[in-house]
């Protein structure tokens, strides 16, 4: 099992509420986020969204698809969204949103480990490639959300 910790920041010239709505509505991600092949809500959460359960399939530059499930564990609208992942990747994903002077920083932490034997076997030599693949998908997300909202993407790291 190989563990990965990724940190991504999007700076968008948009209000936090706009950015929150786009991120929170994950079923629409395939419409604007290049790399998200499928996003499906399997179970509703409570009134706050806690307990919501979804299935996601992603593909980036490498010739493989990754499927995992996320159960929402924390929702503090429009500041924090967190969930536990299971499937081919397992761990915790966490969105934090900050706004100042009409610019929103959407910060995503993705602390996961691989569960497929082939990914674990290749990890010592392919870890950098997996990171590059992740970064590629997240850059696509930054470009996509900016286009969706009709706002400039000021930075995507």
mmCIF file of C-alpha atoms in Angstrom:
data_model
loop_
_atom_site.group_PDB
_atom_site.id
_atom_site.type_symbol
_atom_site.label_atom_id
_atom_site.label_comp_id
_atom_site.label_asym_id
_atom_site.label_seq_id
_atom_site.Cartn_x
_atom_site.Cartn_y
_atom_site.Cartn_z
ATOM 1 C CA UNK A 1 0.000 0.000 0.000
ATOM 2 C CA UNK A 2 1.396 3.384 -1.038
ATOM 3 C CA UNK A 3 0.201 6.606 0.554
ATOM 4 C CA UNK A 4 -0.112 9.914 -1.246
ATOM 5 C CA UNK A 5 -0.796 13.446 -0.016
ATOM 6 C CA UNK A 6 -1.776 15.998 -2.611
ATOM 7 C CA UNK A 7 -2.572 19.664 -2.126
ATOM 8 C CA UNK A 8 -4.198 21.765 -4.847
ATOM 9 C CA UNK A 9 -5.204 25.425 -4.818
ATOM 10 C CA UNK A 10 -7.419 27.180 -7.310
ATOM 11 C CA UNK A 11 -7.665 30.978 -7.133
ATOM 12 C CA UNK A 12 -10.799 32.185 -8.838
ATOM 13 C CA UNK A 13 -12.115 35.700 -9.344
ATOM 14 C CA UNK A 14 -15.507 34.618 -7.995
ATOM 15 C CA UNK A 15 -17.494 34.620 -4.800
ATOM 16 C CA UNK A 16 -17.145 31.718 -2.415
ATOM 17 C CA UNK A 17 -20.828 30.745 -2.792
ATOM 18 C CA UNK A 18 -20.468 30.335 -6.571
ATOM 19 C CA UNK A 19 -17.382 28.182 -6.193
ATOM 20 C CA UNK A 20 -19.002 26.162 -3.404
ATOM 21 C CA UNK A 21 -22.070 25.367 -5.500
ATOM 22 C CA UNK A 22 -19.961 24.121 -8.412
ATOM 23 C CA UNK A 23 -17.809 21.918 -6.186
ATOM 24 C CA UNK A 24 -20.675 20.655 -4.044
ATOM 25 C CA UNK A 25 -22.734 19.621 -7.083
ATOM 26 C CA UNK A 26 -20.350 16.784 -7.944
ATOM 27 C CA UNK A 27 -22.867 15.035 -10.212
ATOM 28 C CA UNK A 28 -22.275 17.851 -12.721
ATOM 29 C CA UNK A 29 -18.473 17.573 -12.659
ATOM 30 C CA UNK A 30 -18.292 15.530 -15.892
ATOM 31 C CA UNK A 31 -19.925 18.471 -17.695
ATOM 32 C CA UNK A 32 -17.092 20.873 -16.897
ATOM 33 C CA UNK A 33 -14.152 18.923 -15.421
ATOM 34 C CA UNK A 34 -12.056 17.199 -18.057
ATOM 35 C CA UNK A 35 -10.968 13.904 -16.508
ATOM 36 C CA UNK A 36 -14.148 13.143 -14.567
ATOM 37 C CA UNK A 37 -15.824 10.442 -16.638
ATOM 38 C CA UNK A 38 -18.645 9.622 -14.227
ATOM 39 C CA UNK A 39 -20.022 11.131 -11.027
ATOM 40 C CA UNK A 40 -23.118 9.514 -9.601
ATOM 41 C CA UNK A 41 -24.968 10.097 -6.336
ATOM 42 C CA UNK A 42 -25.887 6.701 -4.895
ATOM 43 C CA UNK A 43 -27.346 7.813 -1.555
ATOM 44 C CA UNK A 44 -28.709 11.088 -0.248
ATOM 45 C CA UNK A 45 -27.250 12.515 2.921
ATOM 46 C CA UNK A 46 -29.048 14.264 5.746
ATOM 47 C CA UNK A 47 -30.336 17.840 5.441
ATOM 48 C CA UNK A 48 -26.774 19.176 5.660
ATOM 49 C CA UNK A 49 -25.474 16.643 3.099
ATOM 50 C CA UNK A 50 -23.604 14.495 5.619
ATOM 51 C CA UNK A 51 -23.740 10.839 4.691
ATOM 52 C CA UNK A 52 -24.185 11.483 0.969
ATOM 53 C CA UNK A 53 -22.536 8.638 -0.964
ATOM 54 C CA UNK A 54 -21.272 8.857 -4.532
ATOM 55 C CA UNK A 55 -19.335 6.931 -7.158
ATOM 56 C CA UNK A 56 -16.654 8.581 -9.300
ATOM 57 C CA UNK A 57 -14.597 7.418 -12.274
ATOM 58 C CA UNK A 58 -11.598 9.493 -13.355
ATOM 59 C CA UNK A 59 -9.128 9.297 -16.225
ATOM 60 C CA UNK A 60 -6.171 11.559 -16.885
ATOM 61 C CA UNK A 61 -3.124 11.193 -19.140
ATOM 62 C CA UNK A 62 -2.279 7.617 -18.178
ATOM 63 C CA UNK A 63 -4.166 4.800 -19.915
ATOM 64 C CA UNK A 64 -6.202 3.679 -16.913
ATOM 65 C CA UNK A 65 -9.374 4.676 -15.129
ATOM 66 C CA UNK A 66 -9.678 5.027 -11.365
ATOM 67 C CA UNK A 67 -12.964 4.291 -9.605
ATOM 68 C CA UNK A 68 -13.719 5.191 -6.015
ATOM 69 C CA UNK A 69 -16.609 6.074 -3.754
ATOM 70 C CA UNK A 70 -16.932 9.006 -1.352
ATOM 71 C CA UNK A 71 -19.135 9.332 1.706
ATOM 72 C CA UNK A 72 -19.497 12.930 2.897
ATOM 73 C CA UNK A 73 -18.456 13.277 6.543
ATOM 74 C CA UNK A 74 -18.359 17.066 7.080
ATOM 75 C CA UNK A 75 -20.269 19.926 5.508
ATOM 76 C CA UNK A 76 -19.808 23.496 6.718
ATOM 77 C CA UNK A 77 -21.397 25.442 3.875
ATOM 78 C CA UNK A 78 -19.656 27.316 2.159
ATOM 79 C CA UNK A 79 -16.341 26.770 3.924
ATOM 80 C CA UNK A 80 -15.574 23.054 4.284
ATOM 81 C CA UNK A 81 -16.528 19.826 2.536
ATOM 82 C CA UNK A 82 -14.931 16.531 3.551
ATOM 83 C CA UNK A 83 -15.437 12.899 2.675
ATOM 84 C CA UNK A 84 -14.018 9.420 3.131
ATOM 85 C CA UNK A 85 -12.989 7.575 -0.028
ATOM 86 C CA UNK A 86 -13.086 3.827 -0.612
ATOM 87 C CA UNK A 87 -12.379 1.764 -3.710
ATOM 88 C CA UNK A 88 -9.217 1.884 -5.828
ATOM 89 C CA UNK A 89 -8.172 4.913 -3.777
ATOM 90 C CA UNK A 90 -8.983 5.093 -0.079
ATOM 91 C CA UNK A 91 -8.534 7.949 2.362
ATOM 92 C CA UNK A 92 -9.843 11.468 2.939
ATOM 93 C CA UNK A 93 -10.602 14.351 0.590
ATOM 94 C CA UNK A 94 -11.180 17.846 1.952
ATOM 95 C CA UNK A 95 -12.204 21.108 0.245
ATOM 96 C CA UNK A 96 -11.645 24.402 2.099
ATOM 97 C CA UNK A 97 -12.844 27.674 0.613
ATOM 98 C CA UNK A 98 -11.618 31.153 1.549
ATOM 99 C CA UNK A 99 -12.696 34.468 0.046
ATOM 100 C CA UNK A 100 -11.107 37.896 0.127
ATOM 101 C CA UNK A 101 -11.865 40.908 -2.061
ATOM 102 C CA UNK A 102 -13.914 38.870 -4.545
ATOM 103 C CA UNK A 103 -11.263 36.169 -4.977
ATOM 104 C CA UNK A 104 -11.894 32.646 -3.717
ATOM 105 C CA UNK A 105 -9.168 30.174 -2.879
ATOM 106 C CA UNK A 106 -10.461 26.620 -3.235
ATOM 107 C CA UNK A 107 -7.949 24.363 -1.508
ATOM 108 C CA UNK A 108 -8.202 20.602 -1.948
ATOM 109 C CA UNK A 109 -6.369 18.098 0.228
ATOM 110 C CA UNK A 110 -6.360 14.494 -0.986
ATOM 111 C CA UNK A 111 -4.728 12.036 1.419
ATOM 112 C CA UNK A 112 -5.167 8.559 -0.004
ATOM 113 C CA UNK A 113 -3.566 5.212 -0.528
ATOM 114 C CA UNK A 114 -3.824 2.892 -3.484
ATOM 115 C CA UNK A 115 -5.650 -0.406 -3.023
ATOM 116 C CA UNK A 116 -4.977 -2.161 -6.335
ATOM 117 C CA UNK A 117 -2.073 -4.603 -6.318
ATOM 118 C CA UNK A 118 -0.612 -3.318 -9.597
ATOM 119 C CA UNK A 119 -0.620 0.293 -8.359
ATOM 120 C CA UNK A 120 1.072 -0.719 -5.120
ATOM 121 C CA UNK A 121 3.673 -2.779 -7.015
ATOM 122 C CA UNK A 122 4.504 0.130 -9.341
ATOM 123 C CA UNK A 123 4.466 2.800 -6.627
ATOM 124 C CA UNK A 124 8.237 2.838 -5.977
ATOM 125 C CA UNK A 125 8.946 3.718 -9.609
ATOM 126 C CA UNK A 126 5.659 5.311 -10.678
ATOM 127 C CA UNK A 127 4.903 7.533 -7.683
ATOM 128 C CA UNK A 128 5.989 10.668 -9.560
ATOM 129 C CA UNK A 129 3.917 9.655 -12.566
ATOM 130 C CA UNK A 130 0.840 9.180 -10.349
ATOM 131 C CA UNK A 131 1.435 12.650 -8.870
ATOM 132 C CA UNK A 132 1.810 14.178 -12.321
ATOM 133 C CA UNK A 133 -1.430 12.488 -13.376
ATOM 134 C CA UNK A 134 -3.226 13.890 -10.318
ATOM 135 C CA UNK A 135 -1.860 17.394 -10.930
ATOM 136 C CA UNK A 136 -2.992 17.235 -14.574
ATOM 137 C CA UNK A 137 -6.560 16.352 -13.566
ATOM 138 C CA UNK A 138 -6.674 19.099 -10.940
ATOM 139 C CA UNK A 139 -5.366 21.731 -13.384
ATOM 140 C CA UNK A 140 -8.164 20.667 -15.743
ATOM 141 C CA UNK A 141 -10.618 21.172 -12.892
ATOM 142 C CA UNK A 142 -9.361 24.699 -12.268
ATOM 143 C CA UNK A 143 -9.727 25.597 -15.939
ATOM 144 C CA UNK A 144 -13.140 23.937 -16.092
ATOM 145 C CA UNK A 145 -14.630 25.622 -13.028
ATOM 146 C CA UNK A 146 -13.410 29.030 -14.202
ATOM 147 C CA UNK A 147 -15.054 28.459 -17.577
ATOM 148 C CA UNK A 148 -18.258 27.215 -15.917
ATOM 149 C CA UNK A 149 -18.445 30.307 -13.719
ATOM 150 C CA UNK A 150 -17.305 32.659 -16.464
ATOM 151 C CA UNK A 151 -14.481 34.033 -14.329
ATOM 152 C CA UNK A 152 -10.695 34.209 -14.543
ATOM 153 C CA UNK A 153 -8.628 31.422 -13.011
ATOM 154 C CA UNK A 154 -5.866 33.415 -11.326
ATOM 155 C CA UNK A 155 -3.799 30.392 -10.269
ATOM 156 C CA UNK A 156 -3.960 26.612 -10.212
ATOM 157 C CA UNK A 157 -1.248 24.839 -8.219
#
